[in-house]
PDB file of C-alpha atoms in Angstrom:
ATOM      1  CA  MET Y   1     280.387 127.586  -5.246  1.00  0.00           C
ATOM      2  CA  LEU Y   2     278.470 126.365  -2.725  1.00  0.00           C
ATOM      3  CA  ILE Y   3     279.643 127.661   0.923  1.00  0.00           C
ATOM      4  CA  ASP Y   4     277.197 125.010   3.934  1.00  0.00           C
ATOM      5  CA  GLY Y   5     277.332 127.494   7.170  1.00  0.00           C
ATOM      6  CA  LEU Y   6     277.119 124.130   9.897  1.00  0.00           C
ATOM      7  CA  GLN Y   7     276.252 119.793   9.554  1.00  0.00           C
ATOM      8  CA  CYS Y   8     276.688 117.155  11.006  1.00  0.00           C
ATOM      9  CA  GLY Y   9     275.994 113.432  11.856  1.00  0.00           C
ATOM     10  CA  HIS Y  10     277.810 110.515  10.680  1.00  0.00           C
ATOM     11  CA  PHE Y  11     279.922 111.404   6.983  1.00  0.00           C
ATOM     12  CA  THR Y  12     280.879 108.113   5.131  1.00  0.00           C
ATOM     13  CA  PRO Y  13     282.355 108.133   1.868  1.00  0.00           C
ATOM     14  CA  GLU Y  14     278.793 108.203   0.375  1.00  0.00           C
ATOM     15  CA  VAL Y  15     277.605 111.296   2.141  1.00  0.00           C
ATOM     16  CA  PHE Y  16     281.386 112.394   0.497  1.00  0.00           C
ATOM     17  CA  ALA Y  17     280.361 111.772  -2.838  1.00  0.00           C
ATOM     18  CA  ALA Y  18     276.805 113.331  -1.984  1.00  0.00           C
ATOM     19  CA  LEU Y  19     278.491 116.617  -1.165  1.00  0.00           C
ATOM     20  CA  ARG Y  20     280.413 116.684  -4.797  1.00  0.00           C
ATOM     21  CA  ARG Y  21     276.804 116.344  -5.998  1.00  0.00           C
ATOM     22  CA  GLY Y  22     275.270 119.001  -4.742  1.00  0.00           C
ATOM     23  CA  SER Y  23     278.124 120.958  -6.000  1.00  0.00           C
ATOM     24  CA  ILE Y  24     279.151 121.791  -2.282  1.00  0.00           C
ATOM     25  CA  GLY Y  25     282.655 123.583  -1.919  1.00  0.00           C
ATOM     26  CA  ALA Y  26     282.767 123.842   1.920  1.00  0.00           C
ATOM     27  CA  VAL Y  27     280.699 122.574   4.900  1.00  0.00           C
ATOM     28  CA  THR Y  28     281.240 123.984   8.746  1.00  0.00           C
ATOM     29  CA  VAL Y  29     281.238 120.350  10.863  1.00  0.00           C
ATOM     30  CA  THR Y  30     280.320 120.201  13.777  1.00  0.00           C
ATOM     31  CA  CYS Y  31     283.373 118.111  15.711  1.00  0.00           C
ATOM     32  CA  GLY Y  32     281.525 117.826  18.766  1.00  0.00           C
ATOM     33  CA  PHE Y  33     278.605 118.788  21.209  1.00  0.00           C
ATOM     34  CA  TRP Y  34     278.964 118.333  24.736  1.00  0.00           C
ATOM     35  CA  GLU Y  35     282.702 116.636  24.646  1.00  0.00           C
ATOM     36  CA  ASP Y  36     284.862 118.315  27.283  1.00  0.00           C
ATOM     37  CA  PRO Y  37     288.925 118.867  26.157  1.00  0.00           C
ATOM     38  CA  MET Y  38     290.073 115.132  25.785  1.00  0.00           C
ATOM     39  CA  GLU Y  39     286.521 114.223  23.621  1.00  0.00           C
ATOM     40  CA  SER Y  40     287.060 116.854  21.705  1.00  0.00           C
ATOM     41  CA  PHE Y  41     291.117 115.861  20.589  1.00  0.00           C
ATOM     42  CA  ASP Y  42     290.065 112.591  20.152  1.00  0.00           C
ATOM     43  CA  ALA Y  43     287.000 114.096  17.482  1.00  0.00           C
ATOM     44  CA  LEU Y  44     290.169 115.536  16.099  1.00  0.00           C
ATOM     45  CA  GLY Y  45     291.867 112.636  15.462  1.00  0.00           C
ATOM     46  CA  ARG Y  46     289.283 110.793  14.152  1.00  0.00           C
ATOM     47  CA  TRP Y  47     288.406 113.365  11.436  1.00  0.00           C
ATOM     48  CA  ARG Y  48     292.127 113.453  10.760  1.00  0.00           C
ATOM     49  CA  ASP Y  49     292.162 109.876  10.172  1.00  0.00           C
ATOM     50  CA  LEU Y  50     288.426 110.202   8.161  1.00  0.00           C
ATOM     51  CA  MET Y  51     290.357 112.652   5.701  1.00  0.00           C
ATOM     52  CA  ALA Y  52     292.902 110.832   5.177  1.00  0.00           C
ATOM     53  CA  GLU Y  53     291.417 108.390   4.107  1.00  0.00           C
ATOM     54  CA  ASN Y  54     288.746 110.546   1.981  1.00  0.00           C
ATOM     55  CA  GLU Y  55     291.355 113.112   0.081  1.00  0.00           C
ATOM     56  CA  ALA Y  56     290.075 112.647  -2.696  1.00  0.00           C
ATOM     57  CA  THR Y  57     286.445 113.651  -2.096  1.00  0.00           C
ATOM     58  CA  CYS Y  58     287.747 116.649   0.547  1.00  0.00           C
ATOM     59  CA  ALA Y  59     290.178 118.348   2.502  1.00  0.00           C
ATOM     60  CA  VAL Y  60     290.222 119.803   5.943  1.00  0.00           C
ATOM     61  CA  ALA Y  61     290.524 124.342   4.741  1.00  0.00           C
ATOM     62  CA  ARG Y  62     291.898 126.698   7.283  1.00  0.00           C
ATOM     63  CA  THR Y  63     291.285 130.115   5.776  1.00  0.00           C
ATOM     64  CA  PRO Y  64     289.418 131.204   2.641  1.00  0.00           C
ATOM     65  CA  ALA Y  65     292.075 130.749   0.171  1.00  0.00           C
ATOM     66  CA  GLU Y  66     292.631 127.021   0.971  1.00  0.00           C
ATOM     67  CA  ILE Y  67     288.506 127.441   0.724  1.00  0.00           C
ATOM     68  CA  GLU Y  68     288.892 128.169  -2.771  1.00  0.00           C
ATOM     69  CA  ALA Y  69     291.153 125.356  -3.176  1.00  0.00           C
ATOM     70  CA  VAL Y  70     290.237 122.973  -2.121  1.00  0.00           C
ATOM     71  CA  ALA Y  71     286.979 123.398  -4.790  1.00  0.00           C
ATOM     72  CA  ALA Y  72     288.457 124.569  -6.900  1.00  0.00           C
ATOM     73  CA  SER Y  73     289.930 121.048  -7.156  1.00  0.00           C
ATOM     74  CA  GLY Y  74     287.211 119.378  -7.523  1.00  0.00           C
ATOM     75  CA  ARG Y  75     287.085 118.310  -3.395  1.00  0.00           C
ATOM     76  CA  THR Y  76     284.962 119.784  -0.270  1.00  0.00           C
ATOM     77  CA  ALA Y  77     286.629 121.529   1.764  1.00  0.00           C
ATOM     78  CA  ILE Y  78     285.795 120.365   5.212  1.00  0.00           C
ATOM     79  CA  VAL Y  79     285.848 123.129   8.046  1.00  0.00           C
ATOM     80  CA  LEU Y  80     286.084 121.997  11.667  1.00  0.00           C
ATOM     81  CA  GLY Y  81     283.907 122.959  13.914  1.00  0.00           C
ATOM     82  CA  PHE Y  82     282.241 122.870  18.002  1.00  0.00           C
ATOM     83  CA  GLN Y  83     278.597 123.143  18.425  1.00  0.00           C
ATOM     84  CA  ASN Y  84     279.388 123.878  22.549  1.00  0.00           C
ATOM     85  CA  THR Y  85     282.164 125.454  24.319  1.00  0.00           C
ATOM     86  CA  ASP Y  86     282.987 122.981  26.585  1.00  0.00           C
ATOM     87  CA  LEU Y  87     286.194 121.104  24.563  1.00  0.00           C
ATOM     88  CA  PHE Y  88     287.813 124.040  26.158  1.00  0.00           C
ATOM     89  CA  GLY Y  89     286.919 122.973  28.941  1.00  0.00           C
ATOM     90  CA  GLY Y  90     287.533 126.417  31.019  1.00  0.00           C
ATOM     91  CA  ARG Y  91     290.972 126.917  30.485  1.00  0.00           C
ATOM     92  CA  ILE Y  92     291.537 130.277  27.748  1.00  0.00           C
ATOM     93  CA  ARG Y  93     294.647 128.382  26.543  1.00  0.00           C
ATOM     94  CA  LEU Y  94     292.805 125.982  24.876  1.00  0.00           C
ATOM     95  CA  VAL Y  95     291.212 128.177  22.902  1.00  0.00           C
ATOM     96  CA  GLU Y  96     294.086 128.671  21.045  1.00  0.00           C
ATOM     97  CA  MET Y  97     295.199 125.686  20.947  1.00  0.00           C
ATOM     98  CA  PHE Y  98     292.430 123.662  19.193  1.00  0.00           C
ATOM     99  CA  ALA Y  99     292.767 126.834  16.789  1.00  0.00           C
ATOM    100  CA  GLU Y 100     296.665 126.057  16.184  1.00  0.00           C
ATOM    101  CA  LEU Y 101     294.739 122.323  15.391  1.00  0.00           C
ATOM    102  CA  GLY Y 102     292.355 123.670  12.649  1.00  0.00           C
ATOM    103  CA  VAL Y 103     289.284 124.633  14.645  1.00  0.00           C
ATOM    104  CA  ARG Y 104     288.312 127.692  13.156  1.00  0.00           C
ATOM    105  CA  VAL Y 105     284.226 127.495  14.032  1.00  0.00           C
ATOM    106  CA  VAL Y 106     282.835 127.667  17.846  1.00  0.00           C
ATOM    107  CA  GLN Y 107     279.817 127.542  19.289  1.00  0.00           C
ATOM    108  CA  LEU Y 108     279.637 129.601  22.616  1.00  0.00           C
ATOM    109  CA  THR Y 109     276.940 126.795  23.763  1.00  0.00           C
ATOM    110  CA  TYR Y 110     274.897 124.244  23.104  1.00  0.00           C
ATOM    111  CA  ASN Y 111     271.211 124.119  24.556  1.00  0.00           C
ATOM    112  CA  ASN Y 112     271.937 124.956  27.765  1.00  0.00           C
ATOM    113  CA  GLN Y 113     273.771 127.662  30.198  1.00  0.00           C
ATOM    114  CA  ASN Y 114     277.252 127.312  30.240  1.00  0.00           C
ATOM    115  CA  ALA Y 115     280.208 128.973  31.980  1.00  0.00           C
ATOM    116  CA  VAL Y 116     280.285 131.410  28.845  1.00  0.00           C
ATOM    117  CA  GLY Y 117     276.731 132.727  29.034  1.00  0.00           C
ATOM    118  CA  GLY Y 118     273.032 132.223  27.767  1.00  0.00           C
ATOM    119  CA  SER Y 119     271.554 129.306  26.041  1.00  0.00           C
ATOM    120  CA  CYS Y 120     268.291 129.831  23.691  1.00  0.00           C
ATOM    121  CA  TYR Y 121     266.241 127.637  26.317  1.00  0.00           C
ATOM    122  CA  GLU Y 122     266.763 128.921  29.477  1.00  0.00           C
ATOM    123  CA  PRO Y 123     263.913 130.296  31.014  1.00  0.00           C
ATOM    124  CA  ASN Y 124     266.292 133.534  31.826  1.00  0.00           C
ATOM    125  CA  ASP Y 125     269.103 134.977  29.575  1.00  0.00           C
ATOM    126  CA  SER Y 126     271.739 135.584  31.554  1.00  0.00           C
ATOM    127  CA  GLY Y 127     274.176 136.702  29.333  1.00  0.00           C
ATOM    128  CA  LEU Y 128     277.087 137.393  28.374  1.00  0.00           C
ATOM    129  CA  ALA Y 129     279.866 136.410  31.052  1.00  0.00           C
ATOM    130  CA  ARG Y 130     282.988 137.592  32.771  1.00  0.00           C
ATOM    131  CA  TYR Y 131     284.853 134.127  31.372  1.00  0.00           C
ATOM    132  CA  GLY Y 132     282.415 134.596  28.162  1.00  0.00           C
ATOM    133  CA  ARG Y 133     283.697 138.108  27.698  1.00  0.00           C
ATOM    134  CA  GLU Y 134     287.529 136.413  27.943  1.00  0.00           C
ATOM    135  CA  VAL Y 135     285.869 133.707  25.689  1.00  0.00           C
ATOM    136  CA  VAL Y 136     284.806 135.727  23.145  1.00  0.00           C
ATOM    137  CA  ARG Y 137     287.977 138.390  22.800  1.00  0.00           C
ATOM    138  CA  GLU Y 138     290.577 135.273  22.803  1.00  0.00           C
ATOM    139  CA  MET Y 139     288.586 133.903  19.807  1.00  0.00           C
ATOM    140  CA  ASN Y 140     289.293 136.823  17.204  1.00  0.00           C
ATOM    141  CA  ARG Y 141     292.867 136.761  18.618  1.00  0.00           C
ATOM    142  CA  ALA Y 142     293.492 133.342  18.051  1.00  0.00           C
ATOM    143  CA  GLY Y 143     291.223 133.682  14.289  1.00  0.00           C
ATOM    144  CA  MET Y 144     287.991 131.464  15.375  1.00  0.00           C
ATOM    145  CA  LEU Y 145     284.710 132.268  14.162  1.00  0.00           C
ATOM    146  CA  ILE Y 146     282.299 132.891  17.488  1.00  0.00           C
ATOM    147  CA  ASP Y 147     279.018 130.871  16.280  1.00  0.00           C
ATOM    148  CA  CYS Y 148     275.673 131.913  18.875  1.00  0.00           C
ATOM    149  CA  SER Y 149     273.056 129.387  17.232  1.00  0.00           C
ATOM    150  CA  HIS Y 150     271.398 127.722  20.110  1.00  0.00           C
ATOM    151  CA  VAL Y 151     272.778 130.846  21.919  1.00  0.00           C
ATOM    152  CA  GLY Y 152     270.106 132.961  24.097  1.00  0.00           C
ATOM    153  CA  GLU Y 153     269.059 136.613  22.435  1.00  0.00           C
ATOM    154  CA  ARG Y 154     270.201 138.831  24.930  1.00  0.00           C
ATOM    155  CA  THR Y 155     273.900 136.908  25.002  1.00  0.00           C
ATOM    156  CA  THR Y 156     274.323 137.006  21.237  1.00  0.00           C
ATOM    157  CA  LEU Y 157     273.159 140.249  21.475  1.00  0.00           C
ATOM    158  CA  GLU Y 158     275.944 141.448  24.249  1.00  0.00           C
ATOM    159  CA  THR Y 159     278.510 138.822  22.091  1.00  0.00           C
ATOM    160  CA  ILE Y 160     277.748 140.984  18.624  1.00  0.00           C
ATOM    161  CA  ALA Y 161     278.830 144.056  21.007  1.00  0.00           C
ATOM    162  CA  HIS Y 162     281.714 142.869  23.139  1.00  0.00           C
ATOM    163  CA  SER Y 163     283.679 140.836  19.903  1.00  0.00           C
ATOM    164  CA  GLU Y 164     285.811 143.140  17.945  1.00  0.00           C
ATOM    165  CA  ARG Y 165     284.852 140.955  14.792  1.00  0.00           C
ATOM    166  CA  PRO Y 166     281.601 139.974  13.397  1.00  0.00           C
ATOM    167  CA  ILE Y 167     279.962 136.876  14.546  1.00  0.00           C
ATOM    168  CA  ALA Y 168     277.797 135.306  12.903  1.00  0.00           C
ATOM    169  CA  VAL Y 169     275.159 132.405  13.818  1.00  0.00           C
ATOM    170  CA  THR Y 170     275.612 129.473  11.563  1.00  0.00           C
ATOM    171  CA  HIS Y 171     271.851 127.440  11.735  1.00  0.00           C
ATOM    172  CA  ALA Y 172     269.079 129.013  12.230  1.00  0.00           C
ATOM    173  CA  ASN Y 173     265.783 130.970  10.785  1.00  0.00           C
ATOM    174  CA  ALA Y 174     264.503 134.823  11.269  1.00  0.00           C
ATOM    175  CA  THR Y 175     262.055 134.077  14.616  1.00  0.00           C
ATOM    176  CA  SER Y 176     259.608 137.049  12.591  1.00  0.00           C
ATOM    177  CA  LEU Y 177     259.433 134.305  10.289  1.00  0.00           C
ATOM    178  CA  VAL Y 178     259.244 130.904  12.741  1.00  0.00           C
ATOM    179  CA  PRO Y 179     258.453 131.439  15.450  1.00  0.00           C
ATOM    180  CA  HIS Y 180     260.804 129.258  17.870  1.00  0.00           C
ATOM    181  CA  SER Y 181     263.042 129.786  20.843  1.00  0.00           C
ATOM    182  CA  ARG Y 182     266.308 128.387  18.201  1.00  0.00           C
ATOM    183  CA  ASN Y 183     265.605 130.928  15.834  1.00  0.00           C
ATOM    184  CA  LYS Y 184     266.628 134.555  16.151  1.00  0.00           C
ATOM    185  CA  GLY Y 185     264.573 137.449  16.541  1.00  0.00           C
ATOM    186  CA  ASP Y 186     264.852 140.803  14.312  1.00  0.00           C
ATOM    187  CA  ALA Y 187     267.323 142.681  17.080  1.00  0.00           C
ATOM    188  CA  ILE Y 188     269.836 140.471  16.182  1.00  0.00           C
ATOM    189  CA  LEU Y 189     270.252 140.504  12.210  1.00  0.00           C
ATOM    190  CA  HIS Y 190     269.908 144.181  12.553  1.00  0.00           C
ATOM    191  CA  ALA Y 191     272.760 143.507  15.341  1.00  0.00           C
ATOM    192  CA  LEU Y 192     274.213 141.330  12.671  1.00  0.00           C
ATOM    193  CA  ARG Y 193     273.880 143.931   9.355  1.00  0.00           C
ATOM    194  CA  ASP Y 194     275.415 146.531  11.206  1.00  0.00           C
ATOM    195  CA  THR Y 195     278.232 144.598  11.863  1.00  0.00           C
ATOM    196  CA  GLY Y 196     279.242 142.136   8.803  1.00  0.00           C
ATOM    197  CA  GLY Y 197     278.590 139.123  10.538  1.00  0.00           C
ATOM    198  CA  VAL Y 198     276.526 136.357   8.653  1.00  0.00           C
ATOM    199  CA  MET Y 199     273.453 134.156   9.405  1.00  0.00           C
ATOM    200  CA  GLY Y 200     272.868 131.181   7.624  1.00  0.00           C
ATOM    201  CA  CYS Y 201     269.120 129.976   6.540  1.00  0.00           C
ATOM    202  CA  ALA Y 202     268.403 125.875   7.870  1.00  0.00           C
ATOM    203  CA  VAL Y 203     266.847 123.683   6.493  1.00  0.00           C
ATOM    204  CA  TYR Y 204     265.855 121.599   9.657  1.00  0.00           C
ATOM    205  CA  ARG Y 205     262.064 120.628  10.124  1.00  0.00           C
ATOM    206  CA  ASN Y 206     261.619 121.687  13.532  1.00  0.00           C
ATOM    207  CA  ILE Y 207     262.964 125.162  12.917  1.00  0.00           C
ATOM    208  CA  THR Y 208     261.815 125.647   8.746  1.00  0.00           C
ATOM    209  CA  GLY Y 209     258.607 124.824   9.495  1.00  0.00           C
ATOM    210  CA  ASP Y 210     256.926 122.629   7.235  1.00  0.00           C
ATOM    211  CA  TYR Y 211     255.733 125.670   4.010  1.00  0.00           C
ATOM    212  CA  TYR Y 212     259.779 126.375   3.587  1.00  0.00           C
ATOM    213  CA  CYS Y 213     260.423 122.766   4.078  1.00  0.00           C
ATOM    214  CA  ALA Y 214     257.469 121.563   0.916  1.00  0.00           C
ATOM    215  CA  SER Y 215     259.848 122.736  -1.892  1.00  0.00           C
ATOM    216  CA  VAL Y 216     262.944 124.589  -3.101  1.00  0.00           C
ATOM    217  CA  ARG Y 217     261.299 127.329  -4.219  1.00  0.00           C
ATOM    218  CA  ASN Y 218     259.495 128.146  -0.510  1.00  0.00           C
ATOM    219  CA  TRP Y 219     262.819 127.826   0.810  1.00  0.00           C
ATOM    220  CA  CYS Y 220     264.089 130.638  -1.180  1.00  0.00           C
ATOM    221  CA  GLU Y 221     261.194 132.922  -0.107  1.00  0.00           C
ATOM    222  CA  MET Y 222     261.766 132.301   3.379  1.00  0.00           C
ATOM    223  CA  VAL Y 223     265.967 133.071   2.058  1.00  0.00           C
ATOM    224  CA  ALA Y 224     264.217 136.571   0.503  1.00  0.00           C
ATOM    225  CA  ARG Y 225     262.230 137.540   3.141  1.00  0.00           C
ATOM    226  CA  THR Y 226     265.199 137.443   5.316  1.00  0.00           C
ATOM    227  CA  VAL Y 227     267.023 139.127   2.752  1.00  0.00           C
ATOM    228  CA  GLU Y 228     264.811 141.936   3.762  1.00  0.00           C
ATOM    229  CA  ILE Y 229     264.890 141.526   7.283  1.00  0.00           C
ATOM    230  CA  ALA Y 230     268.756 142.025   7.476  1.00  0.00           C
ATOM    231  CA  ASP Y 231     270.382 142.713   4.394  1.00  0.00           C
ATOM    232  CA  LEU Y 232     271.878 140.994   0.972  1.00  0.00           C
ATOM    233  CA  ASP Y 233     275.049 140.881   2.947  1.00  0.00           C
ATOM    234  CA  THR Y 234     273.896 139.002   5.826  1.00  0.00           C
ATOM    235  CA  VAL Y 235     271.896 136.141   4.766  1.00  0.00           C
ATOM    236  CA  ALA Y 236     273.927 132.877   3.933  1.00  0.00           C
ATOM    237  CA  ILE Y 237     273.439 128.690   3.540  1.00  0.00           C
ATOM    238  CA  GLY Y 238     273.411 127.309   7.084  1.00  0.00           C
ATOM    239  CA  THR Y 239     271.392 123.847   6.833  1.00  0.00           C
ATOM    240  CA  ASP Y 240     271.893 121.673   9.885  1.00  0.00           C
ATOM    241  CA  TYR Y 241     271.750 119.086   8.232  1.00  0.00           C
ATOM    242  CA  GLY Y 242     271.879 115.578   9.411  1.00  0.00           C
ATOM    243  CA  HIS Y 243     273.482 112.513   8.495  1.00  0.00           C
ATOM    244  CA  ASP Y 244     271.492 109.219   9.560  1.00  0.00           C
ATOM    245  CA  ASN Y 245     271.564 110.270  12.826  1.00  0.00           C
ATOM    246  CA  THR Y 246     270.578 107.276  14.720  1.00  0.00           C
ATOM    247  CA  PRO Y 247     268.496 107.660  18.331  1.00  0.00           C
ATOM    248  CA  ALA Y 248     271.604 107.406  20.351  1.00  0.00           C
ATOM    249  CA  ASP Y 249     272.488 110.390  18.449  1.00  0.00           C
ATOM    250  CA  TYR Y 250     269.962 112.676  19.424  1.00  0.00           C
ATOM    251  CA  ALA Y 251     269.787 111.551  23.127  1.00  0.00           C
ATOM    252  CA  TRP Y 252     273.300 112.152  22.830  1.00  0.00           C
ATOM    253  CA  MET Y 253     272.334 116.306  21.286  1.00  0.00           C
ATOM    254  CA  ARG Y 254     269.518 116.584  23.644  1.00  0.00           C
ATOM    255  CA  MET Y 255     270.781 114.800  26.964  1.00  0.00           C
ATOM    256  CA  GLY Y 256     273.668 114.579  26.585  1.00  0.00           C
ATOM    257  CA  ARG Y 257     274.720 113.581  30.374  1.00  0.00           C
ATOM    258  CA  TRP Y 258     273.535 116.136  32.199  1.00  0.00           C
ATOM    259  CA  THR Y 259     269.789 114.466  33.069  1.00  0.00           C
ATOM    260  CA  ARG Y 260     268.004 111.427  33.921  1.00  0.00           C
ATOM    261  CA  GLY Y 261     264.887 112.599  32.248  1.00  0.00           C
ATOM    262  CA  ILE Y 262     263.978 113.555  28.196  1.00  0.00           C
ATOM    263  CA  ASP Y 263     264.961 116.917  26.453  1.00  0.00           C
ATOM    264  CA  TYR Y 264     263.181 116.896  23.124  1.00  0.00           C
ATOM    265  CA  GLY Y 265     265.964 120.049  22.112  1.00  0.00           C
ATOM    266  CA  ALA Y 266     263.992 121.674  19.122  1.00  0.00           C
ATOM    267  CA  SER Y 267     260.980 118.847  18.994  1.00  0.00           C
ATOM    268  CA  SER Y 268     258.243 118.510  21.047  1.00  0.00           C
ATOM    269  CA  VAL Y 269     255.969 116.197  22.223  1.00  0.00           C
ATOM    270  CA  GLY Y 270     254.106 113.379  19.741  1.00  0.00           C
ATOM    271  CA  LYS Y 271     256.897 114.273  17.485  1.00  0.00           C
ATOM    272  CA  PRO Y 272     259.322 111.168  15.778  1.00  0.00           C
ATOM    273  CA  VAL Y 273     262.686 111.105  16.780  1.00  0.00           C
ATOM    274  CA  ARG Y 274     264.117 112.152  12.952  1.00  0.00           C
ATOM    275  CA  THR Y 275     262.057 114.564  12.621  1.00  0.00           C
ATOM    276  CA  PRO Y 276     261.479 114.030   8.778  1.00  0.00           C
ATOM    277  CA  LYS Y 277     263.489 115.966   5.674  1.00  0.00           C
ATOM    278  CA  ALA Y 278     262.364 118.772   3.870  1.00  0.00           C
ATOM    279  CA  GLU Y 279     259.981 117.005   0.326  1.00  0.00           C
ATOM    280  CA  TRP Y 280     263.226 118.921  -1.369  1.00  0.00           C
ATOM    281  CA  LEU Y 281     266.072 117.088  -0.376  1.00  0.00           C
ATOM    282  CA  ALA Y 282     264.039 113.728  -0.730  1.00  0.00           C
ATOM    283  CA  GLU Y 283     267.037 113.046  -2.272  1.00  0.00           C
ATOM    284  CA  GLY Y 284     270.124 113.712   0.303  1.00  0.00           C
ATOM    285  CA  VAL Y 285     272.122 116.252   1.083  1.00  0.00           C
ATOM    286  CA  SER Y 286     273.066 116.536  -2.485  1.00  0.00           C
ATOM    287  CA  GLY Y 287     269.179 117.711  -3.759  1.00  0.00           C
ATOM    288  CA  LEU Y 288     271.232 121.449  -1.207  1.00  0.00           C
ATOM    289  CA  GLY Y 289     272.629 121.945  -5.446  1.00  0.00           C
ATOM    290  CA  GLN Y 290     269.240 123.419  -6.427  1.00  0.00           C
ATOM    291  CA  ILE Y 291     269.767 126.347  -4.018  1.00  0.00           C
ATOM    292  CA  PRO Y 292     270.806 128.459  -6.286  1.00  0.00           C
ATOM    293  CA  GLU Y 293     268.346 128.265  -9.440  1.00  0.00           C
ATOM    294  CA  GLY Y 294     265.462 128.752  -6.432  1.00  0.00           C
ATOM    295  CA  LEU Y 295     266.857 132.422  -5.368  1.00  0.00           C
ATOM    296  CA  ARG Y 296     267.025 132.928  -9.344  1.00  0.00           C
ATOM    297  CA  GLN Y 297     263.453 132.534  -9.168  1.00  0.00           C
ATOM    298  CA  VAL Y 298     262.647 134.267  -5.842  1.00  0.00           C
ATOM    299  CA  GLY Y 299     264.043 137.349  -8.276  1.00  0.00           C
ATOM    300  CA  PHE Y 300     267.849 136.996  -6.984  1.00  0.00           C
ATOM    301  CA  GLN Y 301     270.181 137.838 -10.082  1.00  0.00           C
ATOM    302  CA  PRO Y 302     273.277 135.915 -10.251  1.00  0.00           C
ATOM    303  CA  HIS Y 303     275.676 138.742  -8.097  1.00  0.00           C
ATOM    304  CA  GLU Y 304     273.290 138.312  -5.656  1.00  0.00           C
ATOM    305  CA  ILE Y 305     272.836 133.994  -5.675  1.00  0.00           C
ATOM    306  CA  ASP Y 306     276.521 134.062  -5.482  1.00  0.00           C
ATOM    307  CA  LYS Y 307     277.090 136.097  -2.560  1.00  0.00           C
ATOM    308  CA  ILE Y 308     274.318 133.592  -0.808  1.00  0.00           C
ATOM    309  CA  THR Y 309     275.803 130.636  -1.565  1.00  0.00           C
ATOM    310  CA  HIS Y 310     279.351 131.566  -0.832  1.00  0.00           C
ATOM    311  CA  GLY Y 311     280.236 135.128  -1.259  1.00  0.00           C
ATOM    312  CA  ASN Y 312     279.693 136.013   2.028  1.00  0.00           C
ATOM    313  CA  TRP Y 313     280.761 133.338   4.254  1.00  0.00           C
ATOM    314  CA  LEU Y 314     284.292 133.759   2.371  1.00  0.00           C
ATOM    315  CA  ARG Y 315     283.749 137.539   2.928  1.00  0.00           C
ATOM    316  CA  LEU Y 316     283.540 136.548   6.649  1.00  0.00           C
ATOM    317  CA  TYR Y 317     286.420 133.696   7.238  1.00  0.00           C
ATOM    318  CA  ALA Y 318     288.112 136.130   5.349  1.00  0.00           C
ATOM    319  CA  ALA Y 319     287.838 138.591   8.534  1.00  0.00           C
ATOM    320  CA  THR Y 320     287.984 136.047  11.048  1.00  0.00           C
ATOM    321  CA  PHE Y 321     289.864 132.732  10.061  1.00  0.00           C
ATOM    322  CA  ARG Y 322     294.122 132.906  11.214  1.00  0.00           C
ATOM    323  CA  PRO Y 323     296.137 130.869   9.526  1.00  0.00           C
ATOM    324  CA  ASN Y 324     298.181 128.899  11.963  1.00  0.00           C
TER     325      ASN Y 324
END
């Protein structure tokens, strides 16, 4: 089984079929980026409809046991997630309410500073705010996994220190391997290692680079080097794979409603709005099924491959998720 810590974009029957062809047993989906509470409730409603329409190929899962049961049934388990705490609207009680609706993974900040803490793109990382500490505590209590993928370095380290449960960086790479504001320094990888957290290695070209996108073996070399920085129990898969995103989707992800100008997100001036997929994913998301063999080619043993492809996520989910 393969578990992907984060994907985004437009999920359709064709996407769900491709996930099955790639033997992807579970994926955390992005239900929102900048949306307020009511818009986020609407998003969950749409996901419920989508699950009902595609029950032959997928189902929402709220616990590790449900993930394994859905995967064992030949379907893909869908873990509901958001890439910003805007869905809480500054209301601490909504954390528990969204958890009761099945949300299991929430990123503290997206690309901008918010009331919780600093983001990876702010010139000065403010750290975890007072409200942020309350949100972290409440997410621990409610059974939500804290994600610090787009979060600033200082805020991430303070979150790891403040959280009573291990956290995740669901979709990023090591800055020492691929320098980028979205990626994470060795201090964060070591802190994740020391507290039982997990980082999902990404395939998104803007934060992965051309070399590691050239072949599945090259990408698995990056995974192996990440294991050397942290350890085997800390590294997993979090592709940040986008399904059929359009220019309007990228505009929403990068600019939302917060600016009249242009923001490039993880991209930069002169690059195409839609960055080309990794060469080894030319056939689409089903190509992720090549990862176990790629890991074998770079020297991982079967039990080590199991940890990277699914075991580390299941362990972290068991330590953080709570049944409703």
